[in-house]
Amino acid sequence: MNKNTVNAQELVEQLRTGVINRRTFIRRASALGLAPALATAVAYRVAAQDATPVATDAAEDVFASDGSPSDIGTENQTRGEGGEIRIIQYQAPTNLSAHASTGYKDFDAAQLVVEPLLGYLSDASLYGVLVEEVPSLENGLLAEDGLSVTFKLKEGLLWSDGEPVTAEDIKFTVEWVLNPDNASSSKSKYESISGVEVQDDLTAVVSFAAPNPFWFEPFTGYTLGSLYPKHVFEAEGAAEAFIINPVGTGPFKVTSFTPNDEIQYEVNENYREANKPFFSSVYLKGGGDGAASARAVLQTGEFDFAWPPGLEPDVMASLMTADALGAEVPAPPVNVERMAINHSDPNTEVDGQVSEMNTPHPAMSDPAVRRALNLAINRQLIADEFYGSGATAGVNVVNGDPSVYSPNTSWSFDSAAAAQALEDAGWVMDGDIRAKDGVKLDFVFASAVSSRRQKAQSVIKQNLEDIGMRIQLETIDSGIFFDNSVGNEQSFSKFPWDLMLYVMPQGSTRPLSYMAQWYSGPNGENVAQESNSWSGSNLCRWRNEEYDELWRSTATETDPNALIEKFIALNDMIVDNDVLVPVVLVGGGSLASNKLRMENLITGGFSGAYANIANWNLAD
């Protein structure tokens, strides 16, 4: 057990016995390294499970911070007075329907239009986006037994088409996501919900099948929480139309969208804050490469903001000169650039699909091969040379919250040990490649186009060929690689290769849904397959009943100390089984023109690059 867990136990006991109130618990637990949202959830569960009176301060809301997204300098502005702002995003968006999307590039582009009920502040605490207040025990919106939560919408909210936002939209969104016919990429994260009752136009009560310490996750943030308009989806073909032209509550609406190219947005005249947004329109240009997008902000000034360009440290340094026209927006290292390992066979077609979940990979099914992959890669060199911006060698899959960061794991770069592991398992050299029982260690390794990813791929290729593997590299345009369309045969969800390199956002301080990437579900229903239109979040096709049982147990865990340990155990099961290679813990952020106010651009590690665009304005 790690030091943070021991300290957390002491604080829990003080809270349980009434020595400290919840606000004090939150503050002290956060100081120990627990993210505020995790600390507040622990406090909530302690109160729900223990009959002992707990010290409280009714005037204080412990679940939300008292803050809101930074809005410095917006008080006296006029909506639209800033004219057009130009954004360049080298990974071009293809889909603006968040619950049908699978990658950053689409989630980010959608969040100008479609919003969640709750959001994360830069310190990871929660705030109300479309609701009056964050549910808590203090305000009575969280049930003591953890079986329900009540959301009260802000009054007067309108969709961008002028229709009122109601609690029926909350109910509809949940039902749409859970309907298997819609093949929603968010489905597995909503399955704890047993029903939604609409009490009145502004009030919805969400019920859970079991006490749910993760009640907020489906309703929070840009990857999971987007609210859909019921009235729009009632029309024939509306779901497909929404991909191109969503109706939302955000500060902007789409006027034109060419997938994999560009988007033109204009002010949503029905946005709830009369003096926002400051800019009248947004032009988002997709495509190109990270270096070109960085130059367009830092050197030519053609664009005002660049989505994280993913540049090597030396390239960034060459652009970030004393007379540069912009700067990097700080962003903490939270997400893992991983080399995913295909546990199914991408070279055997079964009932019309490759990488079929019941067809094991002839080489990756051997633990020795996966162990060799982890030992053979020089993660530190890749982090230092190609990622920079606070990047470190990857160790764990759960990051960003010290309380659930496993102390039990480690990594090493040891080519000799990797080769010996293969030798001991019977993978012996056959010419210039290792083989066993007629199976050769001959792999295809894919990634989306990105200069640093291609350089990382090259290092990994050399590392693996040094131990007797043969590696063929493939690079695919990001608009194709991350496009989950059923007809796309090069989508990362179909995983038609042996290995692939990519980042999946952790998306939450409570990463239960993130950990569903390795959860199979009953009959493998969460594995990306033809039967679910490849919408399952388990892309690597790894199936492990012990992991599934632990994930399900974590989803309903009410003891705060056990919850921390279960997250660590889930992480350790992935790392110890060499399910993937966590190559680099990625840091670094977007690039912004010096004319923009930096304080209003910073969103932290669990919100998208454009999460606070309603408050973007000019520096003094």
XYZ file of C-alpha atoms in Angstrom:
620
model
C 0.000 0.000 0.000
C 1.404 3.391 -0.939
C 1.963 6.365 1.327
C -0.967 8.339 -0.076
C -3.347 5.480 0.728
C -2.184 5.349 4.366
C -2.638 9.098 4.773
C -6.007 8.896 3.088
C -7.088 6.236 5.584
C -6.223 8.533 8.474
C -8.211 11.368 6.947
C -11.161 9.074 6.246
C -11.230 8.041 9.894
C -11.205 11.690 10.991
C -14.078 12.417 8.617
C -15.980 9.322 9.687
C -15.765 10.236 13.380
C -16.617 13.902 12.885
C -13.187 15.298 13.763
C -13.091 17.187 10.469
C -15.839 18.279 8.121
C -16.061 17.418 4.435
C -14.568 20.681 3.234
C -11.489 20.130 5.404
C -11.277 16.537 4.200
C -11.355 17.677 0.565
C -8.655 20.282 1.136
C -6.317 17.967 3.044
C -6.876 14.983 0.754
C -6.164 17.139 -2.285
C -2.950 18.311 -0.645
C -1.901 14.654 -0.376
C -2.272 14.312 -4.123
C -5.864 13.135 -4.536
C -7.563 14.990 -7.372
C -10.376 17.161 -5.984
C -13.066 15.172 -7.774
C -11.702 11.944 -6.311
C -11.446 13.450 -2.842
C -15.010 14.720 -2.975
C -16.297 11.377 -4.179
C -14.515 9.646 -1.293
C -16.117 12.086 1.136
C -19.497 11.402 -0.404
C -19.112 7.640 -0.074
C -17.928 7.885 3.545
C -21.062 9.801 4.454
C -23.271 7.413 2.521
C -21.884 4.268 4.110
C -21.377 5.362 7.710
C -24.075 6.266 10.219
C -21.737 8.264 12.451
C -22.498 12.011 12.326
C -20.017 13.878 10.174
C -18.925 17.452 10.776
C -20.444 19.671 8.073
C -20.738 23.272 7.080
C -24.064 23.762 5.336
C -22.910 26.990 3.715
C -20.180 25.208 1.774
C -20.579 23.087 -1.333
C -17.879 20.430 -1.153
C -18.381 18.798 -4.540
C -17.854 21.832 -6.724
C -15.144 24.354 -6.357
C -16.364 27.874 -5.782
C -14.778 28.785 -9.080
C -15.713 28.591 -12.701
C -13.691 28.565 -15.914
C -11.388 31.547 -16.215
C -13.212 34.504 -17.762
C -10.777 37.346 -17.145
C -11.609 40.498 -19.063
C -15.051 39.423 -20.277
C -17.155 41.687 -18.045
C -17.588 44.654 -20.382
C -17.186 42.962 -23.738
C -19.817 42.742 -26.470
C -20.715 39.471 -28.131
C -18.951 39.054 -31.458
C -16.857 42.212 -31.285
C -13.630 40.245 -31.733
C -14.357 39.182 -35.304
C -13.076 35.854 -36.610
C -10.605 33.640 -34.778
C -8.655 31.130 -36.850
C -7.705 27.679 -35.542
C -5.489 25.119 -37.234
C -5.824 21.454 -36.252
C -3.458 19.143 -38.079
C -5.634 16.118 -37.304
C -8.706 17.110 -39.268
C -12.147 16.425 -37.754
C -14.472 13.989 -39.477
C -17.367 13.645 -37.011
C -19.018 16.208 -34.711
C -21.348 13.756 -32.946
C -19.487 13.140 -29.691
C -21.261 9.908 -28.740
C -20.350 8.470 -32.130
C -16.726 9.643 -32.055
C -13.577 7.927 -30.866
C -10.745 10.460 -30.989
C -9.522 13.808 -29.683
C -9.784 15.518 -33.043
C -13.541 15.027 -33.221
C -14.323 15.530 -29.529
C -12.493 18.853 -29.593
C -14.132 20.162 -32.744
C -17.572 19.193 -31.415
C -17.195 20.971 -28.088
C -17.633 24.403 -29.634
C -21.237 23.347 -30.248
C -22.274 20.503 -27.944
C -21.825 20.709 -24.166
C -22.023 18.439 -21.097
C -24.044 18.936 -17.932
C -20.831 19.213 -15.886
C -17.247 20.125 -16.648
C -13.779 19.838 -15.151
C -11.888 22.927 -14.078
C -8.120 23.071 -14.531
C -7.678 21.727 -10.971
C -9.958 18.753 -11.829
C -12.837 19.927 -9.625
C -16.339 19.912 -11.087
C -18.495 22.847 -12.111
C -21.959 23.177 -13.584
C -22.100 23.812 -17.322
C -25.801 23.309 -18.050
C -26.970 22.622 -14.494
C -27.547 25.140 -11.718
C -25.202 23.404 -9.294
C -23.065 20.322 -8.980
C -24.998 17.594 -7.136
C -23.785 16.921 -3.606
C -25.016 15.520 -0.318
C -25.166 19.054 1.039
C -27.585 20.325 -1.576
C -29.636 17.129 -1.512
C -29.111 16.277 -5.165
C -27.048 13.168 -4.406
C -28.868 10.322 -2.714
C -27.314 9.098 0.531
C -27.454 5.510 -0.737
C -25.608 6.351 -3.961
C -28.460 5.013 -6.086
C -29.560 8.247 -7.719
C -28.539 11.772 -8.651
C -30.738 14.735 -9.512
C -29.816 17.270 -12.163
C -31.485 20.671 -12.255
C -30.963 22.513 -15.526
C -30.329 26.234 -15.610
C -33.424 28.210 -16.503
C -33.846 29.639 -19.975
C -31.407 27.386 -21.830
C -32.011 27.190 -25.561
C -30.661 24.938 -28.257
C -28.937 26.713 -31.111
C -32.112 26.286 -33.203
C -34.109 28.193 -30.574
C -35.911 25.254 -28.971
C -35.849 25.042 -25.149
C -33.499 22.624 -23.396
C -35.460 20.362 -21.043
C -34.957 17.388 -18.771
C -36.392 15.260 -21.572
C -33.115 15.868 -23.395
C -31.187 14.324 -20.493
C -33.410 11.255 -20.581
C -33.195 11.031 -24.353
C -29.390 11.266 -24.392
C -29.048 8.395 -21.920
C -31.518 6.245 -23.846
C -29.882 7.031 -27.197
C -26.425 6.114 -25.948
C -27.671 2.871 -24.391
C -29.630 1.796 -27.473
C -27.434 -0.841 -29.150
C -28.872 0.091 -32.552
C -26.997 3.395 -32.338
C -23.591 1.752 -31.772
C -22.562 4.613 -29.499
C -18.915 4.764 -28.520
C -20.069 5.928 -25.058
C -22.357 2.960 -24.358
C -20.191 1.022 -21.915
C -19.743 4.142 -19.775
C -23.512 4.602 -19.386
C -24.400 1.033 -18.488
C -24.475 1.725 -14.742
C -27.617 3.805 -15.365
C -30.884 1.940 -14.799
C -33.278 4.742 -15.689
C -34.062 8.446 -15.910
C -37.198 10.036 -14.453
C -38.247 13.477 -15.666
C -39.780 15.296 -12.695
C -40.424 18.584 -14.469
C -39.082 20.562 -17.420
C -35.803 21.304 -15.665
C -35.346 18.315 -13.334
C -34.193 14.791 -14.141
C -33.442 12.021 -11.643
C -30.915 9.459 -12.850
C -31.056 6.064 -11.131
C -28.349 3.436 -10.883
C -28.627 -0.316 -10.482
C -26.085 -0.252 -7.636
C -24.447 2.439 -5.480
C -22.376 4.411 -7.940
C -19.358 6.430 -6.792
C -18.817 7.309 -10.452
C -22.251 8.906 -10.913
C -20.823 12.012 -12.572
C -18.657 10.393 -15.232
C -21.296 9.941 -17.984
C -22.404 13.556 -17.607
C -19.045 15.302 -17.312
C -16.544 16.547 -19.839
C -16.169 16.621 -23.562
C -15.637 12.925 -24.277
C -18.656 11.454 -22.478
C -20.990 14.156 -21.230
C -22.434 15.746 -24.377
C -26.169 16.466 -24.224
C -28.203 15.637 -27.328
C -31.437 17.437 -28.388
C -34.391 15.046 -28.402
C -36.448 17.075 -30.865
C -33.685 17.031 -33.479
C -33.222 13.272 -33.375
C -36.921 12.613 -33.938
C -36.484 13.332 -37.660
C -35.574 10.575 -40.116
C -31.816 10.374 -40.683
C -31.106 12.860 -37.895
C -28.250 10.868 -36.352
C -26.314 10.958 -39.617
C -27.048 14.650 -40.151
C -25.892 15.431 -36.599
C -22.415 14.167 -37.478
C -22.028 17.046 -39.927
C -24.236 19.738 -38.402
C -24.946 19.257 -34.692
C -27.433 21.347 -32.746
C -26.069 22.294 -29.347
C -25.976 24.747 -26.473
C -22.385 25.896 -26.918
C -21.157 29.351 -27.922
C -20.968 28.526 -31.631
C -22.876 26.647 -34.303
C -21.691 25.103 -37.554
C -22.401 26.888 -40.818
C -20.337 24.598 -43.048
C -18.283 21.450 -42.538
C -16.160 19.573 -45.016
C -15.040 16.414 -43.188
C -11.297 15.917 -43.095
C -10.807 19.517 -44.227
C -12.427 22.563 -42.610
C -15.252 23.867 -40.423
C -16.815 27.308 -40.319
C -18.611 28.247 -37.109
C -20.595 31.356 -36.250
C -21.981 32.712 -32.990
C -24.882 30.832 -31.463
C -27.255 33.742 -30.925
C -29.110 31.670 -28.337
C -26.039 31.152 -26.137
C -26.920 31.660 -22.483
C -24.436 34.481 -21.713
C -25.399 37.612 -23.611
C -21.898 39.089 -23.895
C -20.210 35.877 -25.041
C -18.504 34.661 -27.090
C -16.154 37.536 -27.814
C -15.382 36.258 -31.301
C -18.081 36.352 -33.966
C -16.905 33.302 -35.870
C -14.358 30.502 -35.850
C -12.576 29.088 -38.858
C -11.036 25.686 -38.155
C -8.662 24.354 -40.778
C -7.765 20.685 -40.587
C -4.961 18.664 -42.104
C -1.308 19.220 -42.840
C 1.225 18.388 -40.169
C 2.133 19.596 -36.704
C 5.152 21.607 -37.812
C 3.147 23.528 -40.395
C 0.422 24.303 -37.871
C 3.004 25.535 -35.356
C 4.631 27.791 -37.941
C 1.228 29.211 -38.854
C 0.830 30.510 -35.293
C 4.387 31.179 -34.135
C 5.996 32.524 -37.293
C 3.528 33.666 -39.952
C 0.597 34.613 -37.726
C -1.812 33.172 -40.290
C -3.661 31.388 -37.488
C -4.423 32.402 -33.917
C -4.456 28.980 -32.261
C -2.967 25.584 -33.065
C -4.307 22.320 -31.691
C -1.454 20.439 -29.917
C 1.047 19.988 -32.762
C 2.976 17.069 -31.276
C 6.427 18.316 -32.182
C 9.846 17.087 -31.157
C 11.656 19.323 -28.620
C 14.295 20.500 -31.090
C 11.680 21.470 -33.681
C 9.638 23.343 -31.094
C 12.742 25.144 -29.838
C 13.587 26.284 -33.356
C 10.124 27.826 -33.704
C 9.809 29.280 -30.203
C 12.245 32.122 -30.788
C 12.427 35.414 -28.912
C 10.326 37.099 -31.577
C 7.784 34.273 -31.891
C 4.218 35.462 -32.375
C 2.804 32.994 -29.869
C 3.442 30.657 -26.948
C 2.598 27.178 -25.700
C -0.528 26.744 -23.582
C 0.533 24.791 -20.463
C -0.882 21.274 -20.207
C 0.136 18.598 -17.676
C 1.276 15.135 -18.811
C -1.756 12.919 -18.251
C -2.207 10.709 -21.303
C -0.191 7.720 -22.468
C 1.185 7.274 -25.961
C 0.876 3.521 -26.104
C 1.869 0.804 -28.493
C -1.273 -1.279 -28.577
C -0.846 -5.003 -29.119
C -3.461 -6.850 -31.154
C -4.475 -9.940 -29.200
C -6.551 -11.210 -32.132
C -5.357 -12.254 -35.578
C -5.396 -9.422 -38.150
C -4.388 -11.802 -40.928
C -7.261 -14.264 -40.639
C -10.740 -13.348 -41.859
C -13.669 -14.802 -39.916
C -17.212 -14.125 -41.107
C -16.046 -11.131 -43.102
C -13.881 -9.445 -40.481
C -10.249 -9.588 -39.434
C -9.110 -9.202 -35.813
C -12.101 -11.283 -34.763
C -12.109 -11.513 -30.984
C -12.305 -15.318 -30.793
C -9.348 -15.813 -33.133
C -6.163 -15.430 -31.059
C -3.069 -13.839 -32.514
C -0.602 -16.652 -33.273
C 2.333 -14.750 -31.738
C 0.899 -12.129 -29.361
C -0.970 -14.837 -27.467
C 2.405 -15.915 -26.098
C 3.229 -13.879 -22.963
C 6.933 -14.142 -23.812
C 6.424 -12.187 -27.029
C 4.572 -9.412 -25.226
C 7.231 -9.349 -22.484
C 9.917 -9.002 -25.128
C 8.061 -6.084 -26.728
C 8.028 -4.259 -23.392
C 11.677 -4.941 -22.604
C 13.051 -4.093 -26.032
C 11.801 -0.510 -26.458
C 13.902 2.453 -25.347
C 11.075 4.523 -23.902
C 13.309 7.139 -22.278
C 15.064 7.965 -25.524
C 11.711 8.331 -27.285
C 10.353 10.587 -24.521
C 13.436 12.798 -24.430
C 14.120 13.082 -28.142
C 10.658 13.249 -29.658
C 8.077 14.323 -27.067
C 9.574 16.874 -24.665
C 7.189 19.255 -22.814
C 7.398 17.281 -19.587
C 7.074 13.882 -21.260
C 8.497 10.900 -19.384
C 8.968 7.226 -20.120
C 5.647 5.447 -19.726
C 5.108 3.032 -16.867
C 1.410 2.925 -15.991
C -1.835 3.310 -17.907
C -3.503 5.328 -15.113
C -1.893 8.725 -14.590
C -2.678 12.261 -13.505
C -3.825 11.442 -9.972
C -1.098 10.423 -7.504
C -3.528 8.554 -5.265
C -4.220 5.928 -7.929
C -0.772 5.901 -9.537
C 0.620 2.424 -8.984
C 3.818 2.135 -6.925
C 4.131 -1.533 -7.881
C 5.267 -1.222 -11.479
C 8.484 -0.389 -13.273
C 10.020 -0.543 -16.711
C 13.439 -1.294 -18.131
C 15.168 -1.179 -21.486
C 16.969 -4.510 -21.771
C 17.440 -5.932 -25.253
C 19.379 -8.923 -23.972
C 16.597 -9.895 -21.565
C 14.022 -9.433 -24.334
C 15.940 -11.733 -26.668
C 16.427 -14.284 -23.900
C 12.699 -14.300 -23.105
C 11.997 -15.190 -26.717
C 14.758 -17.799 -26.822
C 13.500 -19.457 -23.649
C 9.970 -19.623 -25.082
C 11.178 -21.354 -28.248
C 11.224 -18.368 -30.600
C 14.560 -19.072 -32.269
C 16.332 -17.391 -35.160
C 15.355 -18.678 -38.603
C 17.596 -16.672 -40.883
C 17.107 -13.025 -39.926
C 13.850 -13.502 -38.008
C 12.646 -15.497 -35.046
C 10.057 -18.218 -35.571
C 8.283 -20.978 -33.675
C 6.128 -23.788 -35.053
C 6.022 -22.093 -38.440
C 4.929 -18.711 -37.046
C 7.303 -15.811 -37.645
C 7.625 -12.661 -35.552
C 6.780 -10.565 -38.599
C 4.541 -7.640 -37.666
C 2.848 -4.610 -39.224
C 3.067 -1.521 -36.995
C 0.730 1.394 -37.809
C 0.131 4.924 -36.590
C -1.483 8.161 -37.692
C 0.676 10.666 -39.545
C 2.712 12.710 -37.057
C 6.391 13.567 -37.301
C 7.220 12.499 -33.768
C 5.151 9.324 -34.048
C 6.976 8.372 -37.210
C 10.301 8.962 -35.459
C 9.123 6.937 -32.470
C 8.036 4.179 -34.850
C 11.482 4.141 -36.430
C 13.212 3.739 -33.060
C 10.784 1.005 -32.028
C 11.280 -0.782 -35.356
C 15.043 -0.816 -34.823
C 14.673 -1.901 -31.181
C 12.453 -4.839 -32.155
C 14.524 -5.892 -35.140
C 17.563 -5.958 -32.840
C 15.942 -8.888 -30.998
C 14.939 -10.818 -34.115
C 11.554 -9.432 -35.100
C 10.659 -8.018 -38.512
C 8.639 -4.792 -38.494
C 6.806 -3.193 -41.405
C 5.749 0.394 -40.716
C 2.510 1.942 -41.940
C 1.422 5.559 -41.585
C -2.171 6.571 -42.136
C -3.791 9.977 -42.373
C -5.338 10.802 -39.003
C -8.677 11.542 -40.650
C -8.779 7.901 -41.698
C -6.982 6.292 -38.754
C -9.370 7.779 -36.164
C -12.512 7.584 -38.314
C -14.841 4.946 -36.907
C -17.056 4.726 -40.009
C -18.146 1.154 -40.666
C -16.774 1.217 -44.207
C -13.299 2.401 -43.173
C -10.947 -0.574 -43.325
C -7.993 1.346 -41.829
C -9.684 2.518 -38.651
C -7.909 1.972 -35.358
C -11.132 0.450 -34.013
C -10.922 -2.300 -36.640
C -7.201 -2.760 -35.784
C -6.159 -4.574 -38.964
C -2.478 -4.543 -37.917
C -0.376 -6.294 -35.287
C 0.684 -3.124 -33.459
C -0.411 0.519 -33.431
C 0.757 3.706 -31.745
C -1.766 6.251 -30.470
C -3.065 8.196 -27.470
C -6.501 7.738 -25.933
C -7.549 10.520 -23.527
C -7.947 9.452 -19.917
C -10.825 11.917 -19.857
C -11.580 11.838 -16.147
C -10.043 12.072 -12.721
C -12.012 8.897 -11.986
C -10.910 6.748 -14.923
C -13.442 3.912 -14.755
C -14.596 4.469 -18.333
C -10.986 4.781 -19.466
C -10.228 1.394 -17.913
C -13.108 -0.063 -19.938
C -10.651 -0.127 -22.848
C -9.609 -3.537 -21.526
C -13.040 -4.688 -20.326
C -14.688 -7.307 -22.545
C -18.225 -7.274 -21.173
C -20.731 -10.134 -21.326
C -20.097 -12.249 -24.413
C -17.415 -9.789 -25.457
C -19.941 -7.056 -26.242
C -17.453 -4.287 -25.347
C -14.834 -5.619 -27.767
C -14.772 -3.684 -31.053
C -16.358 -6.102 -33.523
C -18.659 -6.150 -36.526
C -21.590 -7.054 -34.247
C -21.389 -3.631 -32.540
C -20.214 -1.729 -35.634
C -16.739 -1.633 -34.065
C -17.969 0.787 -31.381
C -16.750 -1.286 -28.427
C -14.016 0.472 -26.478
C -11.843 -2.657 -26.131
C -9.784 -2.192 -29.285
C -6.930 -4.550 -28.464
C -9.247 -7.593 -28.160
C -7.626 -8.683 -24.879
C -10.109 -10.775 -22.901
C -9.559 -11.629 -19.264
C -12.379 -12.642 -16.946
C -10.407 -11.717 -13.834
C -9.977 -8.180 -15.169
C -13.666 -8.000 -16.105
C -14.709 -9.055 -12.613
C -12.407 -6.496 -11.009
C -13.661 -3.734 -13.329
C -17.282 -4.532 -12.471
C -16.396 -4.590 -8.782
C -14.637 -1.234 -9.070
C -17.722 0.276 -10.700
C -19.741 -0.266 -7.520
C -17.039 -0.037 -4.838
C -18.188 2.088 -1.882
C -15.173 1.806 0.398
C -12.770 4.662 -0.426
C -9.589 2.786 0.449
C -10.647 -0.312 -1.465
C -11.506 1.884 -4.435
C -7.989 3.289 -4.594
C -6.499 -0.184 -4.356
C -8.788 -1.511 -7.093
C -7.717 1.171 -9.535
C -4.120 0.288 -8.809
C -4.912 -3.411 -9.243
C -6.588 -2.779 -12.610
C -3.546 -0.851 -13.758
C -1.180 -3.535 -12.510
C -3.098 -6.281 -14.289
C -2.620 -4.454 -17.595
C 1.055 -3.742 -16.971
C 1.941 -7.138 -15.494
C 0.282 -8.995 -18.371
C 2.087 -6.834 -20.945
C -1.259 -6.086 -22.559
C 0.326 -3.057 -24.258
C 3.506 -1.003 -24.101
C 2.987 2.366 -22.326
C 5.683 4.152 -24.313
C 5.471 7.798 -23.209
C 3.493 9.855 -20.704
C 2.663 12.805 -22.934
C 2.802 16.453 -21.943
C 2.653 19.656 -23.927
C -0.228 21.734 -25.101
C -1.660 23.879 -27.825
C -0.076 26.995 -29.291
C -1.709 30.401 -29.052
C -1.084 33.815 -30.524
C 0.325 36.389 -28.140
C -2.736 38.505 -28.793
C -4.949 35.994 -26.936
C -5.347 36.074 -23.156
C -3.447 33.002 -21.958
C -5.307 32.609 -18.636
C -8.575 31.890 -20.445
C -6.985 29.254 -22.686
C -5.709 26.904 -19.952
C -8.069 23.976 -19.377
C -5.968 21.336 -17.576
C -5.534 17.661 -18.294
C -9.154 16.487 -18.461
C -10.787 19.049 -20.737
C -10.315 19.587 -24.437
C -8.273 22.323 -26.052
C -11.360 24.413 -26.852
C -13.311 23.743 -23.654
C -13.284 27.387 -22.568
C -13.658 29.012 -25.979
C -16.736 30.914 -24.777
C -14.319 32.949 -22.623
C -11.502 33.395 -25.117
C -10.649 37.040 -25.692
C -7.734 39.369 -26.330
C -4.893 40.110 -23.958
C -4.655 43.626 -22.578
